[in-house]
Amino acid sequence: MTVKKKVIILLGIVAILVMGGIAMFNSFTGKEESKYKYEQNRMVEYLAQNYEGIEKVEFTEIDHNAMTGTYNFDATVNDKIEVRFVLRGLKGDIYMNELYSRNFGNRLIKLDEPIDNLGKPKIRIVYKEER
C-alpha cells in the first residue's frame, strides 16, 4: 500500500468520525433543549396556579449544578419581578424564590388557594435554552 492510499484512508476515517460526532452532538443537544422547554412550561404553570396577575414570564438564565443535581432557572415575571426557580433534578419538585433585592418593591401576590384545574393559561412565555 502506498503512502498516498494510507493518507486517503486515514482522512476518510477521520471524516466519518467527525460527521458521526456532529450528528451525536446535535441529537443530544436537541433532546436537552426540549427537556428545558418542558421544565419552563411546568414553572409557568406553577406560577399561574399559585400567583395572581401572571401575564408574561421571560426565562433569562439556566444553570445546572452537577454536584447537587439541582437546576436553577432565573426568570422575569411581568417585566418587573425577578424570580429563581430551583428544581431537584429535571421533573423534580419546583421551589421558587423572589429576588427581592432586584424587584424595587414589586412583589408577586400569592393566591389564598392554588388553582388545580387551570386549563391552558394565556401567559406569554419567552424561553431560554442552555448554551
XYZ file of C-alpha atoms in Angstrom:
131
model
C 0.000 0.000 0.000
C 1.377 3.359 -0.942
C 1.659 6.317 1.380
C -0.924 8.183 -0.698
C -3.525 5.403 -0.204
C -2.845 5.304 3.550
C -3.356 9.081 3.816
C -6.624 8.901 1.853
C -7.929 6.047 4.044
C -6.915 7.890 7.211
C -8.622 11.102 6.037
C -11.771 9.112 5.185
C -11.873 7.577 8.671
C -11.357 10.982 10.300
C -14.145 12.499 8.159
C -16.558 9.714 9.155
C -15.706 10.148 12.842
C -16.196 13.925 12.657
C -19.579 13.584 10.924
C -20.689 10.967 13.452
C -19.611 13.199 16.325
C -21.542 16.149 14.925
C -24.661 14.020 14.450
C -24.454 12.684 18.022
C -23.888 16.170 19.458
C -26.909 17.559 17.601
C -29.177 14.715 18.700
C -28.194 15.087 22.361
C -28.482 18.879 22.251
C -31.960 18.766 20.746
C -33.236 16.425 23.458
C -31.828 18.594 26.245
C -33.427 21.724 24.823
C -36.855 20.093 24.725
C -36.388 18.986 28.355
C -35.623 22.565 29.366
C -38.672 23.847 27.496
C -40.847 21.252 29.246
C -39.489 22.359 32.635
C -40.061 26.026 31.816
C -43.680 25.219 30.947
C -44.045 23.454 34.309
C -42.674 26.524 36.114
C -45.083 28.862 34.313
C -47.947 26.533 35.222
C -46.779 26.628 38.855
C -46.813 30.444 38.792
C -50.273 30.563 37.208
C -51.688 28.132 39.783
C -50.219 29.907 42.813
C -49.971 33.638 41.986
C -52.348 36.197 40.521
C -51.813 38.531 37.596
C -49.209 36.486 35.712
C -49.134 37.781 32.122
C -45.567 37.198 30.935
C -42.616 35.063 32.038
C -39.197 35.525 30.453
C -36.535 32.989 31.366
C -33.112 34.620 31.496
C -30.674 32.042 32.878
C -30.318 28.276 33.265
C -27.692 26.717 35.496
C -27.123 23.065 36.360
C -25.123 22.071 39.416
C -23.869 18.560 38.668
C -22.638 18.124 42.236
C -26.092 18.558 43.805
C -28.202 17.628 40.772
C -30.183 20.869 41.013
C -31.201 23.167 38.187
C -31.619 26.929 38.659
C -33.839 28.847 36.253
C -33.908 32.642 36.603
C -36.925 34.447 35.167
C -38.553 37.864 34.996
C -42.308 37.939 35.621
C -44.429 40.695 34.038
C -41.215 42.550 33.032
C -40.538 43.668 36.625
C -40.318 40.829 39.162
C -37.229 38.611 39.157
C -37.567 35.085 40.500
C -35.397 31.990 40.755
C -36.778 28.501 40.355
C -34.841 25.580 41.804
C -35.550 22.042 40.617
C -34.151 18.982 42.303
C -33.431 17.218 39.036
C -35.442 17.524 35.845
C -39.111 16.736 36.530
C -38.347 17.224 40.234
C -40.077 19.394 42.804
C -40.240 23.107 41.994
C -39.102 25.680 44.543
C -39.378 29.399 43.817
C -37.845 32.467 45.440
C -38.480 36.085 44.595
C -35.240 38.032 44.290
C -36.461 40.918 46.465
C -33.279 42.993 46.234
C -33.757 43.292 42.455
C -37.512 43.945 42.384
C -37.698 47.557 43.642
C -40.692 46.825 45.875
C -42.648 44.847 43.257
C -43.935 41.510 44.542
C -46.000 38.602 43.379
C -49.389 38.218 45.066
C -49.938 34.653 46.265
C -53.404 33.170 45.843
C -55.209 32.068 49.005
C -55.683 28.616 47.491
C -53.890 27.122 44.474
C -55.928 26.625 41.308
C -55.908 22.922 40.416
C -57.829 22.878 37.125
C -56.284 25.889 35.462
C -56.707 24.828 31.847
C -54.312 26.496 29.419
C -53.341 29.898 30.829
C -52.797 32.793 28.401
C -49.318 33.719 29.535
C -46.609 34.932 27.163
C -43.506 32.788 27.643
C -40.015 33.706 26.445
C -37.977 30.516 26.629
C -34.281 30.285 27.437
C -32.203 27.398 26.150
C -28.898 26.443 27.737
C -25.909 27.473 25.661
